Structure formats: structure tokens, C-alpha cells
Amino acid sequence: MASSTSSLLFKLTAFTLCFWVLFGTTSGQLSANFYAKTCPNFRSVITRAVNSAVSSEARMGASLLRLHFHDCFVNGCDGSVLLDDNSTFTGEKTAGPNSGSIRGFNVIDTIKTQLESQCPGVVSCADILAAAARDAVVALSGPSWGAVFGRRDSTTASLSAANSNLPGPGSSLSGLISSFSNKGFTANEMIALSGSHSIGQARCTVFRNRLYNDNNINASFAATLQPNCPTSGGDNNLSPLDLASPTTFDNKYYNNLISQSGLLHSDQELFNGGSADAQVRTYASNQATFFRDFGNAMVKMGNLSPLTGSSGQVRTNCRKVN
């Protein structure tokens, strides 16, 4: 009996090892090696395109990261944010949090065209967004993380969901905690993901009120920004979300908050005498901890309600349904 049990355990162990060798790490129905046989070069195609885009314009790194976030927070990571309006639905691009703000669609189009020429109908737009987000952060000196693939694309989009699910720049701390909690994130994970504002820029129209009406803002910081964002006019003038190191993904964003130099009202809410202060101090003093937590939270974000198996489709053009 003992010999039989030992033999069974050995076989189970061998099977488990074989499974991981063949399929890599998995998360639900997603896998790190999902395209190993069907499109083995998909990662290198995406990485080259992202590196080229970020090299030409550092801001594009933040734009690609933001596309993935704005996709996943609206009905899951399904590529819906990429869909143009059509006769059956109004897409998400004109929603309040997206209009005049999200960008990088041309980079995704370029990647999709290149992948379609190598592996027609194989790599989903949702997976391109996930891979491009990671490569964009790495291109700006940030951390990598164990991205997994196998998502499929939605055949519809939701303007109303984009308007209601995405937290805005005027959000309070409680509002941020609630928005992320609704998607299954803890408050600490929300604080880590907010570190994405280490890169990128924002339009004057979304931070003007903070410059002139908030009382928890560094006076010198406000004075530096006010000429580029007057009380009226200049709505589309841009300022870096992180003045200290605007094109490097690092932990200076959190140091900015401690000095009351967060660009957005929602940024500064993370350090305003509330429950998030301690976590902000931790990340400000320990970049490795921030990088670890950010990467883990990004893996979790990439697992928000993906379409897998026979659900949805693999769009051949990310802007429209097949």
C-alpha cells in the first residue's frame, strides 16, 4: 500500500512539473506562455514597437499604461476602450475621464498590424494592451511584472460604464478607496497603482482648481505652475504629473505628496492627514517596496474579468468588431 501511494505521489509530482514546464505560470485561464506556439514572437514585436514609441516621445509610456488601466476598469480587460463608435453603441473614448485625455491608439494600431502580418487572428487587442503597459513602464526605468495572456476582445463598449467606473482627478480619498474596492483592490493596492502618476502629463483643465482653491498645496509649487495654467484659458496646456522626474518611473511621486506637491487633487488626497499617509511614507522611502507592490497590483489588474475561451473574439482591427 505504501509503495502504491509513493508511486502515485511520484506520478502526480511529475505531472505537475510537466504542466508548469509546458504552460508556464497561469492565472485563471490566462498563461504566461499562451502564445508560445501560435505566435512565438508576439512579445518581441510589442516590445520593439513600444520602445520605439517611447523613445520618440517619453509621454507615450504613460499613455500606454493608462490605456490598459482605463480598459480594465470598465467591464474588465477586454479591449473595449479601443473601439470606435458605431451604429450599435457609443464607445468609451468620449467618456468624461477619457475625452481629450487617453491616447496611444496609433501605437496599438501599429502593433496590431505587425502581429496580424505574422500571426493573423491570433493575438487579442486586450493582450496587446497588457503587454504594452508593462513594456512602457520598463522603458521608463520602472519594474517589470509577470504578465499573463489569453484574453479575448469584447464586441461592444460602454460609455456609461466608463463615466461611472473610472475615478476622476477631483476624487476624495474615500472616493478613491471606494472606486478601487469596487474592483476588488485594497486601499494599499490603490495607493501603489496611483504611483503610475510618476510618469505622464495632465491638462490644465483637470488641475486648475487645485492650483487656486486647495489649501494643502505647496505655495512655490503652485506658483511655478500658475503661469502655464491661468484662472481662465489654456485648458489644454500640459504639466508633468511628477515635476521631479517626469520621464522616469520611480518613487518621487510619493515624495512630492509629502511636500504637498501632488499635481491632481486626487493625488494629494493620498497624503492629507488620512489613512493613506503611512503607506505614502513607506513608498517615498523605499522604491523597491513600491516597485514590488505596483507590479503585484498590475498583475491583479490584468485579471479583472477577462474574456477567455470562446467568449468574445480576437479582433483583427482593434478599433472595430470583426
PDB file of N, CA and C in Angstrom, residues 148-205:
ATOM      1  N   VAL A 148       0.390  37.855 -17.845  1.00  0.00           N
ATOM      2  CA  VAL A 148      -0.149  36.621 -18.424  1.00  0.00           C
ATOM      3  C   VAL A 148      -1.118  36.986 -19.537  1.00  0.00           C
ATOM      4  N   PHE A 149      -1.382  36.028 -20.429  1.00  0.00           N
ATOM      5  CA  PHE A 149      -2.122  36.322 -21.643  1.00  0.00           C
ATOM      6  C   PHE A 149      -3.170  35.252 -21.932  1.00  0.00           C
ATOM      7  N   GLY A 150      -4.012  35.547 -22.909  1.00  0.00           N
ATOM      8  CA  GLY A 150      -5.113  34.655 -23.253  1.00  0.00           C
ATOM      9  C   GLY A 150      -6.450  35.361 -23.218  1.00  0.00           C
ATOM     10  N   ARG A 151      -6.417  36.693 -23.034  1.00  0.00           N
ATOM     11  CA  ARG A 151      -7.659  37.465 -23.054  1.00  0.00           C
ATOM     12  C   ARG A 151      -8.207  37.514 -24.479  1.00  0.00           C
ATOM     13  N   ARG A 152      -9.509  37.662 -24.572  1.00  0.00           N
ATOM     14  CA  ARG A 152     -10.151  37.891 -25.858  1.00  0.00           C
ATOM     15  C   ARG A 152     -10.837  39.258 -25.829  1.00  0.00           C
ATOM     16  N   ASP A 153     -11.257  39.707 -26.984  1.00  0.00           N
ATOM     17  CA  ASP A 153     -11.773  41.069 -27.126  1.00  0.00           C
ATOM     18  C   ASP A 153     -13.294  41.121 -27.079  1.00  0.00           C
ATOM     19  N   SER A 154     -13.797  42.192 -26.508  1.00  0.00           N
ATOM     20  CA  SER A 154     -15.245  42.389 -26.449  1.00  0.00           C
ATOM     21  C   SER A 154     -15.774  42.808 -27.819  1.00  0.00           C
ATOM     22  N   THR A 155     -17.066  42.660 -27.988  1.00  0.00           N
ATOM     23  CA  THR A 155     -17.715  43.086 -29.226  1.00  0.00           C
ATOM     24  C   THR A 155     -18.586  44.316 -28.997  1.00  0.00           C
ATOM     25  N   THR A 156     -18.424  44.920 -27.814  1.00  0.00           N
ATOM     26  CA  THR A 156     -19.176  46.130 -27.504  1.00  0.00           C
ATOM     27  C   THR A 156     -18.381  46.963 -26.505  1.00  0.00           C
ATOM     28  N   ALA A 157     -18.851  48.182 -26.268  1.00  0.00           N
ATOM     29  CA  ALA A 157     -18.213  49.085 -25.302  1.00  0.00           C
ATOM     30  C   ALA A 157     -19.317  49.833 -24.566  1.00  0.00           C
ATOM     31  N   SER A 158     -18.954  50.479 -23.469  1.00  0.00           N
ATOM     32  CA  SER A 158     -19.986  51.129 -22.651  1.00  0.00           C
ATOM     33  C   SER A 158     -19.555  52.528 -22.222  1.00  0.00           C
ATOM     34  N   LEU A 159     -20.166  53.517 -22.831  1.00  0.00           N
ATOM     35  CA  LEU A 159     -19.908  54.907 -22.450  1.00  0.00           C
ATOM     36  C   LEU A 159     -20.318  55.149 -21.003  1.00  0.00           C
ATOM     37  N   SER A 160     -21.476  54.636 -20.604  1.00  0.00           N
ATOM     38  CA  SER A 160     -21.971  54.876 -19.245  1.00  0.00           C
ATOM     39  C   SER A 160     -21.063  54.236 -18.199  1.00  0.00           C
ATOM     40  N   ALA A 161     -20.555  53.030 -18.475  1.00  0.00           N
ATOM     41  CA  ALA A 161     -19.667  52.370 -17.520  1.00  0.00           C
ATOM     42  C   ALA A 161     -18.350  53.122 -17.391  1.00  0.00           C
ATOM     43  N   ALA A 162     -17.845  53.655 -18.497  1.00  0.00           N
ATOM     44  CA  ALA A 162     -16.614  54.437 -18.443  1.00  0.00           C
ATOM     45  C   ALA A 162     -16.820  55.705 -17.624  1.00  0.00           C
ATOM     46  N   ASN A 163     -17.981  56.318 -17.755  1.00  0.00           N
ATOM     47  CA  ASN A 163     -18.268  57.528 -16.991  1.00  0.00           C
ATOM     48  C   ASN A 163     -18.417  57.251 -15.501  1.00  0.00           C
ATOM     49  N   SER A 164     -18.899  56.068 -15.159  1.00  0.00           N
ATOM     50  CA  SER A 164     -19.185  55.792 -13.745  1.00  0.00           C
ATOM     51  C   SER A 164     -18.083  55.017 -13.019  1.00  0.00           C
ATOM     52  N   ASN A 165     -17.266  54.267 -13.743  1.00  0.00           N
ATOM     53  CA  ASN A 165     -16.303  53.382 -13.085  1.00  0.00           C
ATOM     54  C   ASN A 165     -14.914  53.970 -12.896  1.00  0.00           C
ATOM     55  N   LEU A 166     -14.557  54.956 -13.701  1.00  0.00           N
ATOM     56  CA  LEU A 166     -13.201  55.493 -13.650  1.00  0.00           C
ATOM     57  C   LEU A 166     -13.121  56.668 -12.669  1.00  0.00           C
ATOM     58  N   PRO A 167     -12.235  56.594 -11.679  1.00  0.00           N
ATOM     59  CA  PRO A 167     -12.111  57.697 -10.720  1.00  0.00           C
ATOM     60  C   PRO A 167     -11.559  58.940 -11.396  1.00  0.00           C
ATOM     61  N   GLY A 168     -12.045  60.104 -10.975  1.00  0.00           N
ATOM     62  CA  GLY A 168     -11.642  61.360 -11.598  1.00  0.00           C
ATOM     63  C   GLY A 168     -10.581  62.099 -10.809  1.00  0.00           C
ATOM     64  N   PRO A 169      -9.993  63.149 -11.390  1.00  0.00           N
ATOM     65  CA  PRO A 169      -8.913  63.901 -10.737  1.00  0.00           C
ATOM     66  C   PRO A 169      -9.355  64.705  -9.524  1.00  0.00           C
ATOM     67  N   GLY A 170     -10.656  64.847  -9.347  1.00  0.00           N
ATOM     68  CA  GLY A 170     -11.158  65.568  -8.178  1.00  0.00           C
ATOM     69  C   GLY A 170     -11.606  64.646  -7.055  1.00  0.00           C
ATOM     70  N   SER A 171     -11.311  63.348  -7.176  1.00  0.00           N
ATOM     71  CA  SER A 171     -11.780  62.363  -6.196  1.00  0.00           C
ATOM     72  C   SER A 171     -11.179  62.598  -4.814  1.00  0.00           C
ATOM     73  N   SER A 172     -11.982  62.281  -3.799  1.00  0.00           N
ATOM     74  CA  SER A 172     -11.505  62.300  -2.419  1.00  0.00           C
ATOM     75  C   SER A 172     -10.833  60.973  -2.104  1.00  0.00           C
ATOM     76  N   LEU A 173     -10.173  60.889  -0.948  1.00  0.00           N
ATOM     77  CA  LEU A 173      -9.546  59.628  -0.553  1.00  0.00           C
ATOM     78  C   LEU A 173     -10.601  58.533  -0.411  1.00  0.00           C
ATOM     79  N   SER A 174     -11.712  58.856   0.213  1.00  0.00           N
ATOM     80  CA  SER A 174     -12.758  57.849   0.378  1.00  0.00           C
ATOM     81  C   SER A 174     -13.329  57.428  -0.973  1.00  0.00           C
ATOM     82  N   GLY A 175     -13.420  58.374  -1.900  1.00  0.00           N
ATOM     83  CA  GLY A 175     -13.903  58.051  -3.232  1.00  0.00           C
ATOM     84  C   GLY A 175     -12.949  57.132  -3.979  1.00  0.00           C
ATOM     85  N   LEU A 176     -11.654  57.388  -3.834  1.00  0.00           N
ATOM     86  CA  LEU A 176     -10.652  56.532  -4.467  1.00  0.00           C
ATOM     87  C   LEU A 176     -10.697  55.129  -3.882  1.00  0.00           C
ATOM     88  N   ILE A 177     -10.752  55.052  -2.566  1.00  0.00           N
ATOM     89  CA  ILE A 177     -10.809  53.744  -1.911  1.00  0.00           C
ATOM     90  C   ILE A 177     -12.035  52.975  -2.368  1.00  0.00           C
ATOM     91  N   SER A 178     -13.162  53.662  -2.473  1.00  0.00           N
ATOM     92  CA  SER A 178     -14.406  53.022  -2.901  1.00  0.00           C
ATOM     93  C   SER A 178     -14.325  52.555  -4.359  1.00  0.00           C
ATOM     94  N   SER A 179     -13.804  53.407  -5.240  1.00  0.00           N
ATOM     95  CA  SER A 179     -13.706  53.050  -6.663  1.00  0.00           C
ATOM     96  C   SER A 179     -12.856  51.809  -6.866  1.00  0.00           C
ATOM     97  N   PHE A 180     -11.728  51.743  -6.158  1.00  0.00           N
ATOM     98  CA  PHE A 180     -10.837  50.592  -6.317  1.00  0.00           C
ATOM     99  C   PHE A 180     -11.384  49.372  -5.582  1.00  0.00           C
ATOM    100  N   SER A 181     -12.045  49.588  -4.459  1.00  0.00           N
ATOM    101  CA  SER A 181     -12.649  48.478  -3.729  1.00  0.00           C
ATOM    102  C   SER A 181     -13.720  47.795  -4.570  1.00  0.00           C
ATOM    103  N   ASN A 182     -14.439  48.586  -5.351  1.00  0.00           N
ATOM    104  CA  ASN A 182     -15.472  48.025  -6.232  1.00  0.00           C
ATOM    105  C   ASN A 182     -14.885  47.068  -7.262  1.00  0.00           C
ATOM    106  N   LYS A 183     -13.586  47.201  -7.524  1.00  0.00           N
ATOM    107  CA  LYS A 183     -12.903  46.317  -8.465  1.00  0.00           C
ATOM    108  C   LYS A 183     -12.067  45.251  -7.755  1.00  0.00           C
ATOM    109  N   GLY A 184     -12.198  45.185  -6.423  1.00  0.00           N
ATOM    110  CA  GLY A 184     -11.514  44.148  -5.670  1.00  0.00           C
ATOM    111  C   GLY A 184     -10.144  44.515  -5.137  1.00  0.00           C
ATOM    112  N   PHE A 185      -9.783  45.796  -5.196  1.00  0.00           N
ATOM    113  CA  PHE A 185      -8.473  46.220  -4.723  1.00  0.00           C
ATOM    114  C   PHE A 185      -8.538  46.743  -3.295  1.00  0.00           C
ATOM    115  N   THR A 186      -7.489  46.489  -2.541  1.00  0.00           N
ATOM    116  CA  THR A 186      -7.373  47.044  -1.203  1.00  0.00           C
ATOM    117  C   THR A 186      -6.926  48.504  -1.297  1.00  0.00           C
ATOM    118  N   ALA A 187      -7.012  49.208  -0.181  1.00  0.00           N
ATOM    119  CA  ALA A 187      -6.561  50.598  -0.161  1.00  0.00           C
ATOM    120  C   ALA A 187      -5.069  50.680  -0.477  1.00  0.00           C
ATOM    121  N   ASN A 188      -4.278  49.752   0.063  1.00  0.00           N
ATOM    122  CA  ASN A 188      -2.841  49.764  -0.213  1.00  0.00           C
ATOM    123  C   ASN A 188      -2.550  49.517  -1.689  1.00  0.00           C
ATOM    124  N   GLU A 189      -3.322  48.640  -2.323  1.00  0.00           N
ATOM    125  CA  GLU A 189      -3.131  48.399  -3.757  1.00  0.00           C
ATOM    126  C   GLU A 189      -3.499  49.641  -4.557  1.00  0.00           C
ATOM    127  N   MET A 190      -4.523  50.359  -4.127  1.00  0.00           N
ATOM    128  CA  MET A 190      -4.885  51.607  -4.785  1.00  0.00           C
ATOM    129  C   MET A 190      -3.743  52.616  -4.684  1.00  0.00           C
ATOM    130  N   ILE A 191      -3.119  52.716  -3.512  1.00  0.00           N
ATOM    131  CA  ILE A 191      -2.013  53.660  -3.317  1.00  0.00           C
ATOM    132  C   ILE A 191      -0.827  53.282  -4.204  1.00  0.00           C
ATOM    133  N   ALA A 192      -0.576  51.971  -4.328  1.00  0.00           N
ATOM    134  CA  ALA A 192       0.515  51.515  -5.188  1.00  0.00           C
ATOM    135  C   ALA A 192       0.223  51.840  -6.649  1.00  0.00           C
ATOM    136  N   LEU A 193      -0.993  51.571  -7.109  1.00  0.00           N
ATOM    137  CA  LEU A 193      -1.345  51.834  -8.503  1.00  0.00           C
ATOM    138  C   LEU A 193      -1.348  53.329  -8.821  1.00  0.00           C
ATOM    139  N   SER A 194      -1.617  54.149  -7.814  1.00  0.00           N
ATOM    140  CA  SER A 194      -1.580  55.595  -8.019  1.00  0.00           C
ATOM    141  C   SER A 194      -0.178  56.064  -8.388  1.00  0.00           C
ATOM    142  N   GLY A 195       0.820  55.251  -8.068  1.00  0.00           N
ATOM    143  CA  GLY A 195       2.193  55.569  -8.436  1.00  0.00           C
ATOM    144  C   GLY A 195       2.419  55.595  -9.932  1.00  0.00           C
ATOM    145  N   SER A 196       1.433  55.167 -10.710  1.00  0.00           N
ATOM    146  CA  SER A 196       1.527  55.310 -12.170  1.00  0.00           C
ATOM    147  C   SER A 196       1.654  56.779 -12.552  1.00  0.00           C
ATOM    148  N   HIS A 197       1.250  57.674 -11.660  1.00  0.00           N
ATOM    149  CA  HIS A 197       1.382  59.106 -11.909  1.00  0.00           C
ATOM    150  C   HIS A 197       2.807  59.591 -11.695  1.00  0.00           C
ATOM    151  N   SER A 198       3.727  58.660 -11.553  1.00  0.00           N
ATOM    152  CA  SER A 198       5.141  59.006 -11.584  1.00  0.00           C
ATOM    153  C   SER A 198       5.557  59.467 -12.976  1.00  0.00           C
ATOM    154  N   ILE A 199       4.773  59.093 -13.983  1.00  0.00           N
ATOM    155  CA  ILE A 199       5.048  59.479 -15.370  1.00  0.00           C
ATOM    156  C   ILE A 199       3.784  60.089 -15.972  1.00  0.00           C
ATOM    157  N   GLY A 200       3.951  60.780 -17.077  1.00  0.00           N
ATOM    158  CA  GLY A 200       2.799  61.330 -17.772  1.00  0.00           C
ATOM    159  C   GLY A 200       2.556  62.798 -17.484  1.00  0.00           C
ATOM    160  N   GLN A 201       1.564  63.332 -18.160  1.00  0.00           N
ATOM    161  CA  GLN A 201       1.209  64.737 -18.018  1.00  0.00           C
ATOM    162  C   GLN A 201      -0.308  64.878 -17.901  1.00  0.00           C
ATOM    163  N   ALA A 202      -0.727  66.014 -17.399  1.00  0.00           N
ATOM    164  CA  ALA A 202      -2.158  66.289 -17.261  1.00  0.00           C
ATOM    165  C   ALA A 202      -2.455  67.670 -17.836  1.00  0.00           C
ATOM    166  N   ARG A 203      -3.697  67.841 -18.291  1.00  0.00           N
ATOM    167  CA  ARG A 203      -4.120  69.118 -18.853  1.00  0.00           C
ATOM    168  C   ARG A 203      -4.522  70.086 -17.748  1.00  0.00           C
ATOM    169  N   CYS A 204      -4.285  71.345 -18.008  1.00  0.00           N
ATOM    170  CA  CYS A 204      -4.605  72.409 -17.038  1.00  0.00           C
ATOM    171  C   CYS A 204      -6.038  72.300 -16.528  1.00  0.00           C
ATOM    172  N   THR A 205      -6.958  71.938 -17.404  1.00  0.00           N
ATOM    173  CA  THR A 205      -8.363  71.921 -17.013  1.00  0.00           C
ATOM    174  C   THR A 205      -8.658  70.952 -15.870  1.00  0.00           C
TER     175      THR A 205
END
